[in-house]
Amino acid sequence: MRFENQVALVTGAGRGIGAAIALRLADEGARVACVSRTEANAKRIADQINAMRADAARPYAVDVANHSGVQKVGARILDDFGKVDILVNNAGITRDGLAMRMSVEDWETVINTNLRGAFSFTQSIIRVMTKQRSGRIINISSVIGLMGNAGQTNYAASKAGLIGFTKSLARELASRNITVNAVAPGFITTDMTAGLSDEIKNTIQSKIPLGKTGTPEDIASAVAFLASEEAGYITGQVLCVDGGIVM
Ligand code: NDP
């Protein structure tokens, strides 16, 4: 029970990687604010956690790209739980297309969701975390933010941006005993990757040294480690959880 008496806020907790992170932190004792764009998805995961442990989770629906909406939900979460010890900025989307043809709307939607959303949620809880003089912030980036990928300039820029955000925030908050790290997943089986053709999936898989795609639980394990006491001397780092794609 590494997270007993701790409160975690997980964005994009409704499905995929975020759901696995919320369930894992709850399983290890945390109470969890489950944030998703869709109320029903947030509620489904919160209900699942509450079935494990009564009153351990609450659902919140907000578009992370809506800065003022995020400030309101952040304040509600602090009211409901009294504090946030662990913030996981996981909500993310793709809107792929070649840069030559990409609409400004697709560019902005991805940047505002993946990058500005993390800034907005961080800003909503940072004062309280600073006063606590302890905390963990974990941003879910991507190996694409390190390597780039044709057809994903918007996504790669948002994920590389998250890495710069992580390192700068780590420097700002280190003196307050708050660590800030990023996890860079490789190819993880979720709704986000479900739509890719078998051909693309096979090509990707052939480039993974460990020879298989990852699971949401693989990412949840890395997040749980970075959120734990054992990771107290680690800050400003990017942990690739990718079967060896980046090395
Ligand atoms: P999914 O598409 O399976 O789930 C995304 C989650 O984010 C959903 O819960 C969704 O909410 C939420 N979300 C999306 N947009 C918003 C928004 N504007 N406001 C609030 N919540 C939002 O994605 P994954 O689980 O695969 O990805 C999670 C994170 O991991 C993302 O940041 C992604 O970029 C990153 N990642 C994923 C990889 C992969 O291979 N899957 C690889 C590298 C990084 P709702 O359920 O309500 O729609």
CSV table of C-alpha atoms and ligand atoms in Angstrom, one decimal:
chain,number,residue,atom,x,y,z
A,1,MET,CA,0.0,0.0,0.0
A,2,ARG,CA,2.6,2.6,-1.2
A,3,PHE,CA,0.0,5.3,-1.6
A,4,GLU,CA,-2.1,5.0,1.6
A,5,ASN,CA,-3.5,8.4,2.7
A,6,GLN,CA,-2.5,9.9,-0.6
A,7,VAL,CA,-4.7,11.6,-3.3
A,8,ALA,CA,-4.0,11.1,-7.0
A,9,LEU,CA,-5.4,13.2,-9.8
A,10,VAL,CA,-5.3,11.3,-13.2
A,11,THR,CA,-6.4,13.0,-16.4
A,12,GLY,CA,-7.7,10.9,-19.3
A,13,ALA,CA,-8.6,8.3,-16.7
A,14,GLY,CA,-11.6,7.1,-18.6
A,15,ARG,CA,-9.9,4.6,-20.9
A,16,GLY,CA,-6.6,3.1,-21.9
A,17,ILE,CA,-3.4,4.1,-20.1
A,18,GLY,CA,-5.1,6.6,-17.8
A,19,ALA,CA,-7.6,4.0,-16.6
A,20,ALA,CA,-4.8,1.6,-15.9
A,21,ILE,CA,-2.9,4.3,-13.9
A,22,ALA,CA,-5.9,5.2,-11.9
A,23,LEU,CA,-6.7,1.6,-11.0
A,24,ARG,CA,-3.0,0.9,-10.1
A,25,LEU,CA,-2.7,3.9,-7.8
A,26,ALA,CA,-6.0,3.0,-6.2
A,27,ASP,CA,-5.0,-0.6,-5.8
A,28,GLU,CA,-1.9,0.6,-3.9
A,29,GLY,CA,-4.0,2.7,-1.5
A,30,ALA,CA,-4.5,6.1,-3.2
A,31,ARG,CA,-7.8,7.9,-3.4
A,32,VAL,CA,-8.2,9.0,-7.0
A,33,ALA,CA,-9.8,11.9,-8.8
A,34,CYS,CA,-10.7,10.4,-12.2
A,35,VAL,CA,-10.8,13.1,-14.9
A,36,SER,CA,-12.0,12.4,-18.4
A,37,ARG,CA,-13.6,14.4,-21.2
A,38,THR,CA,-16.7,12.1,-21.1
A,39,GLU,CA,-18.6,11.8,-17.8
A,40,ALA,CA,-19.6,8.2,-18.5
A,41,ASN,CA,-16.0,7.0,-18.9
A,42,ALA,CA,-14.8,8.8,-15.8
A,43,LYS,CA,-17.7,7.4,-13.8
A,44,ARG,CA,-17.1,3.9,-15.0
A,45,ILE,CA,-13.5,3.8,-13.7
A,46,ALA,CA,-14.4,5.6,-10.5
A,47,ASP,CA,-17.2,3.0,-9.9
A,48,GLN,CA,-14.7,0.2,-10.5
A,49,ILE,CA,-12.3,1.7,-7.9
A,50,ASN,CA,-15.2,2.3,-5.4
A,51,ALA,CA,-16.2,-1.3,-5.8
A,52,MET,CA,-12.7,-2.3,-4.7
A,53,ARG,CA,-12.6,0.3,-1.8
A,54,ALA,CA,-15.6,2.4,-0.8
A,55,ASP,CA,-15.4,6.1,-1.5
A,56,ALA,CA,-11.9,5.9,-2.9
A,57,ALA,CA,-12.6,7.7,-6.2
A,58,ARG,CA,-14.7,10.4,-7.8
A,59,PRO,CA,-15.4,11.1,-11.5
A,60,TYR,CA,-14.9,14.6,-13.1
A,61,ALA,CA,-15.7,15.5,-16.7
A,62,VAL,CA,-13.8,18.3,-18.3
A,63,ASP,CA,-12.1,19.1,-21.6
A,64,VAL,CA,-8.4,19.6,-20.5
A,65,ALA,CA,-8.1,22.1,-23.4
A,66,ASN,CA,-10.5,24.4,-21.6
A,67,HIS,CA,-8.3,26.4,-19.3
A,68,SER,CA,-11.0,28.0,-17.2
A,69,GLY,CA,-12.9,24.7,-17.0
A,70,VAL,CA,-9.8,23.0,-15.7
A,71,GLN,CA,-9.3,25.6,-13.0
A,72,LYS,CA,-12.8,25.1,-11.8
A,73,VAL,CA,-12.5,21.3,-11.8
A,74,GLY,CA,-9.1,21.5,-10.1
A,75,ALA,CA,-10.6,23.7,-7.3
A,76,ARG,CA,-13.5,21.2,-6.9
A,77,ILE,CA,-11.1,18.3,-6.6
A,78,LEU,CA,-9.1,20.1,-3.9
A,79,ASP,CA,-12.5,20.9,-2.1
A,80,ASP,CA,-13.6,17.2,-2.3
A,81,PHE,CA,-10.2,15.6,-1.4
A,82,GLY,CA,-8.5,18.4,0.6
A,83,LYS,CA,-5.2,17.9,-1.3
A,84,VAL,CA,-3.5,16.3,-4.3
A,85,ASP,CA,-0.2,14.4,-3.8
A,86,ILE,CA,0.2,12.9,-7.2
A,87,LEU,CA,-0.8,14.6,-10.5
A,88,VAL,CA,-0.7,12.5,-13.7
A,89,ASN,CA,-1.1,14.5,-16.8
A,90,ASN,CA,-2.1,11.7,-19.2
A,91,ALA,CA,-5.0,13.0,-21.4
A,92,GLY,CA,-4.0,13.1,-25.0
A,93,ILE,CA,-5.2,12.8,-28.6
A,94,THR,CA,-3.8,12.5,-32.1
A,95,ARG,CA,-5.0,14.3,-35.2
A,96,ASP,CA,-2.5,12.9,-37.8
A,97,GLY,CA,-1.7,14.4,-41.2
A,98,LEU,CA,1.2,15.6,-43.2
A,99,ALA,CA,2.3,19.2,-42.2
A,100,MET,CA,1.7,20.4,-45.7
A,101,ARG,CA,-2.0,19.7,-45.5
A,102,MET,CA,-2.6,20.0,-41.7
A,103,SER,CA,-5.3,22.4,-40.7
A,104,VAL,CA,-4.5,25.0,-38.0
A,105,GLU,CA,-7.4,23.5,-36.1
A,106,ASP,CA,-5.8,20.1,-36.0
A,107,TRP,CA,-2.5,21.6,-34.9
A,108,GLU,CA,-4.1,23.7,-32.2
A,109,THR,CA,-6.5,21.0,-30.9
A,110,VAL,CA,-3.5,18.6,-30.3
A,111,ILE,CA,-1.2,21.2,-28.8
A,112,ASN,CA,-4.0,22.6,-26.5
A,113,THR,CA,-5.1,19.2,-25.3
A,114,ASN,CA,-1.8,17.4,-24.9
A,115,LEU,CA,0.5,20.3,-23.9
A,116,ARG,CA,-1.6,23.2,-22.6
A,117,GLY,CA,-3.9,20.7,-20.8
A,118,ALA,CA,-1.0,19.6,-18.7
A,119,PHE,CA,0.0,23.2,-17.9
A,120,SER,CA,-3.6,24.0,-16.9
A,121,PHE,CA,-4.0,21.1,-14.6
A,122,THR,CA,-0.6,21.7,-13.1
A,123,GLN,CA,-1.4,25.3,-12.4
A,124,SER,CA,-4.7,24.4,-10.8
A,125,ILE,CA,-3.1,22.3,-8.0
A,126,ILE,CA,0.4,23.7,-7.8
A,127,ARG,CA,-0.2,26.2,-5.0
A,128,VAL,CA,-1.5,23.5,-2.7
A,129,MET,CA,1.3,21.1,-3.6
A,130,THR,CA,3.8,23.8,-2.9
A,131,LYS,CA,2.3,24.5,0.5
A,132,GLN,CA,2.4,20.8,1.3
A,133,ARG,CA,6.1,20.8,0.5
A,134,SER,CA,5.7,17.4,-1.2
A,135,GLY,CA,4.3,16.1,-4.4
A,136,ARG,CA,4.8,14.1,-7.6
A,137,ILE,CA,3.9,15.3,-11.1
A,138,ILE,CA,4.1,12.8,-13.9
A,139,ASN,CA,3.5,13.8,-17.5
A,140,ILE,CA,2.8,11.2,-20.1
A,141,SER,CA,4.8,12.1,-23.2
A,142,SER,CA,5.7,9.7,-26.0
A,143,VAL,CA,8.7,8.2,-27.8
A,144,ILE,CA,7.4,10.3,-30.7
A,145,GLY,CA,8.3,13.4,-28.8
A,146,LEU,CA,11.9,12.1,-28.8
A,147,MET,CA,12.1,10.6,-32.3
A,148,GLY,CA,9.6,12.5,-34.4
A,149,ASN,CA,7.2,10.7,-36.8
A,150,ALA,CA,6.1,11.6,-40.3
A,151,GLY,CA,2.4,12.6,-40.2
A,152,GLN,CA,2.5,13.6,-36.5
A,153,THR,CA,4.2,17.0,-36.4
A,154,ASN,CA,1.5,18.3,-34.1
A,155,TYR,CA,1.5,15.3,-31.8
A,156,ALA,CA,5.4,15.1,-31.7
A,157,ALA,CA,5.6,18.9,-31.0
A,158,SER,CA,3.1,18.5,-28.1
A,159,LYS,CA,5.0,15.5,-26.6
A,160,ALA,CA,8.4,17.1,-27.0
A,161,GLY,CA,6.9,20.2,-25.5
A,162,LEU,CA,5.8,18.2,-22.5
A,163,ILE,CA,9.4,17.1,-22.0
A,164,GLY,CA,10.6,20.7,-21.9
A,165,PHE,CA,7.7,21.5,-19.6
A,166,THR,CA,8.7,18.6,-17.3
A,167,LYS,CA,12.4,19.7,-17.0
A,168,SER,CA,11.6,23.3,-16.4
A,169,LEU,CA,8.9,22.6,-13.9
A,170,ALA,CA,11.2,20.1,-12.1
A,171,ARG,CA,13.7,22.9,-11.7
A,172,GLU,CA,11.0,25.3,-10.4
A,173,LEU,CA,9.7,22.9,-7.8
A,174,ALA,CA,12.7,21.0,-6.6
A,175,SER,CA,13.2,23.2,-3.6
A,176,ARG,CA,9.6,22.4,-2.5
A,177,ASN,CA,10.3,18.7,-2.5
A,178,ILE,CA,8.1,18.2,-5.6
A,179,THR,CA,9.4,15.9,-8.3
A,180,VAL,CA,8.4,16.2,-11.9
A,181,ASN,CA,9.1,13.5,-14.4
A,182,ALA,CA,7.8,12.3,-17.8
A,183,VAL,CA,7.0,8.8,-19.0
A,184,ALA,CA,7.5,8.2,-22.7
A,185,PRO,CA,5.4,5.2,-23.8
A,186,GLY,CA,6.2,3.3,-27.0
A,187,PHE,CA,3.5,1.4,-28.8
A,188,ILE,CA,0.8,0.6,-26.3
A,189,THR,CA,-2.4,-1.4,-27.2
A,190,THR,CA,-5.3,1.1,-26.5
A,191,ASP,CA,-8.1,2.8,-28.4
A,192,MET,CA,-5.5,5.3,-29.7
A,193,THR,CA,-3.6,2.6,-31.6
A,194,ALA,CA,-6.6,0.3,-32.3
A,195,GLY,CA,-7.4,2.1,-35.6
A,196,LEU,CA,-4.0,1.5,-37.2
A,197,SER,CA,-3.9,-1.1,-40.0
A,198,ASP,CA,-2.4,-4.5,-39.5
A,199,GLU,CA,0.4,-3.6,-41.9
A,200,ILE,CA,1.4,-0.5,-39.8
A,201,LYS,CA,1.1,-2.5,-36.6
A,202,ASN,CA,3.4,-5.2,-38.0
A,203,THR,CA,5.9,-2.7,-39.2
A,204,ILE,CA,6.0,-1.0,-35.8
A,205,GLN,CA,6.2,-4.4,-34.0
A,206,SER,CA,9.2,-5.4,-36.1
A,207,LYS,CA,11.1,-2.4,-34.8
A,208,ILE,CA,10.5,-3.1,-31.1
A,209,PRO,CA,13.6,-4.9,-29.7
A,210,LEU,CA,11.5,-6.8,-27.1
A,211,GLY,CA,9.3,-7.9,-30.0
A,212,LYS,CA,5.9,-7.1,-28.6
A,213,THR,CA,3.7,-4.1,-28.0
A,214,GLY,CA,3.2,-2.8,-24.5
A,215,THR,CA,0.1,-2.8,-22.3
A,216,PRO,CA,-1.5,0.1,-20.3
A,217,GLU,CA,-0.3,-1.8,-17.2
A,218,ASP,CA,3.3,-1.5,-18.3
A,219,ILE,CA,2.9,2.3,-18.2
A,220,ALA,CA,1.0,2.2,-14.9
A,221,SER,CA,3.9,0.3,-13.3
A,222,ALA,CA,6.4,3.0,-14.3
A,223,VAL,CA,4.0,5.8,-13.1
A,224,ALA,CA,3.5,4.0,-9.8
A,225,PHE,CA,7.3,3.8,-9.3
A,226,LEU,CA,7.8,7.5,-10.1
A,227,ALA,CA,5.0,8.4,-7.8
A,228,SER,CA,6.4,6.4,-4.9
A,229,GLU,CA,8.7,7.2,-2.1
A,230,GLU,CA,11.5,5.1,-3.8
A,231,ALA,CA,11.7,7.6,-6.6
A,232,GLY,CA,12.2,10.6,-4.3
A,233,TYR,CA,15.7,11.4,-5.7
A,234,ILE,CA,14.5,11.3,-9.4
A,235,THR,CA,13.4,14.5,-11.0
A,236,GLY,CA,13.4,16.1,-14.5
A,237,GLN,CA,13.8,12.7,-16.2
A,238,VAL,CA,12.1,11.0,-19.1
A,239,LEU,CA,11.5,7.3,-18.6
A,240,CYS,CA,11.0,5.4,-21.9
A,241,VAL,CA,8.7,2.4,-21.5
A,242,ASP,CA,8.8,1.2,-25.0
A,243,GLY,CA,10.3,-2.3,-25.3
A,244,GLY,CA,13.6,-0.7,-26.3
A,245,ILE,CA,12.6,1.5,-29.2
A,246,VAL,CA,14.6,4.4,-27.9
A,247,MET,CA,18.0,3.6,-26.4
B,1,NDP,P1,-6.9,6.7,-25.4
B,1,NDP,O1,-7.4,7.4,-26.6
B,1,NDP,O2,-7.2,5.2,-25.2
B,1,NDP,O3,-7.6,7.5,-24.1
B,1,NDP,C1,-7.4,8.9,-24.0
B,1,NDP,C2,-8.0,9.4,-22.7
B,1,NDP,O4,-7.7,10.8,-22.7
B,1,NDP,C3,-9.5,9.1,-22.6
B,1,NDP,O5,-9.8,8.8,-21.3
B,1,NDP,C4,-10.0,10.5,-23.0
B,1,NDP,O6,-11.3,10.8,-22.4
B,1,NDP,C5,-9.0,11.4,-22.5
B,1,NDP,N1,-9.0,12.7,-23.2
B,1,NDP,C6,-8.7,12.9,-24.5
B,1,NDP,N2,-8.9,14.2,-24.8
B,1,NDP,C7,-9.3,14.8,-23.7
B,1,NDP,C8,-9.6,16.1,-23.4
B,1,NDP,N3,-9.6,17.1,-24.3
B,1,NDP,N4,-10.0,16.4,-22.1
B,1,NDP,C9,-10.1,15.4,-21.2
B,1,NDP,N5,-9.8,14.2,-21.4
B,1,NDP,C10,-9.4,13.8,-22.7
B,1,NDP,O7,-5.4,7.0,-25.3
B,1,NDP,P2,-4.2,6.2,-24.6
B,1,NDP,O8,-4.6,5.6,-23.3
B,1,NDP,O9,-3.6,5.4,-25.6
B,1,NDP,O10,-3.1,7.4,-24.3
B,1,NDP,C11,-3.0,8.0,-23.1
B,1,NDP,C12,-1.8,9.0,-23.2
B,1,NDP,O11,-0.6,8.2,-23.5
B,1,NDP,C13,-1.9,10.0,-24.2
B,1,NDP,O12,-1.3,11.2,-23.7
B,1,NDP,C14,-1.1,9.5,-25.4
B,1,NDP,O13,-0.6,10.5,-26.2
B,1,NDP,C15,0.0,8.8,-24.6
B,1,NDP,N6,0.7,7.7,-25.4
B,1,NDP,C16,0.0,6.7,-25.9
B,1,NDP,C17,0.6,5.7,-26.6
B,1,NDP,C18,0.0,4.5,-27.2
B,1,NDP,O14,0.6,3.8,-27.9
B,1,NDP,N7,-1.3,4.2,-26.9
B,1,NDP,C19,2.1,5.9,-27.0
B,1,NDP,C20,2.7,7.0,-26.4
B,1,NDP,C21,2.0,7.9,-25.7
B,1,NDP,P3,-12.7,10.1,-22.8
B,1,NDP,O15,-12.5,8.7,-22.4
B,1,NDP,O16,-13.6,10.8,-22.0
B,1,NDP,O17,-12.8,10.3,-24.3
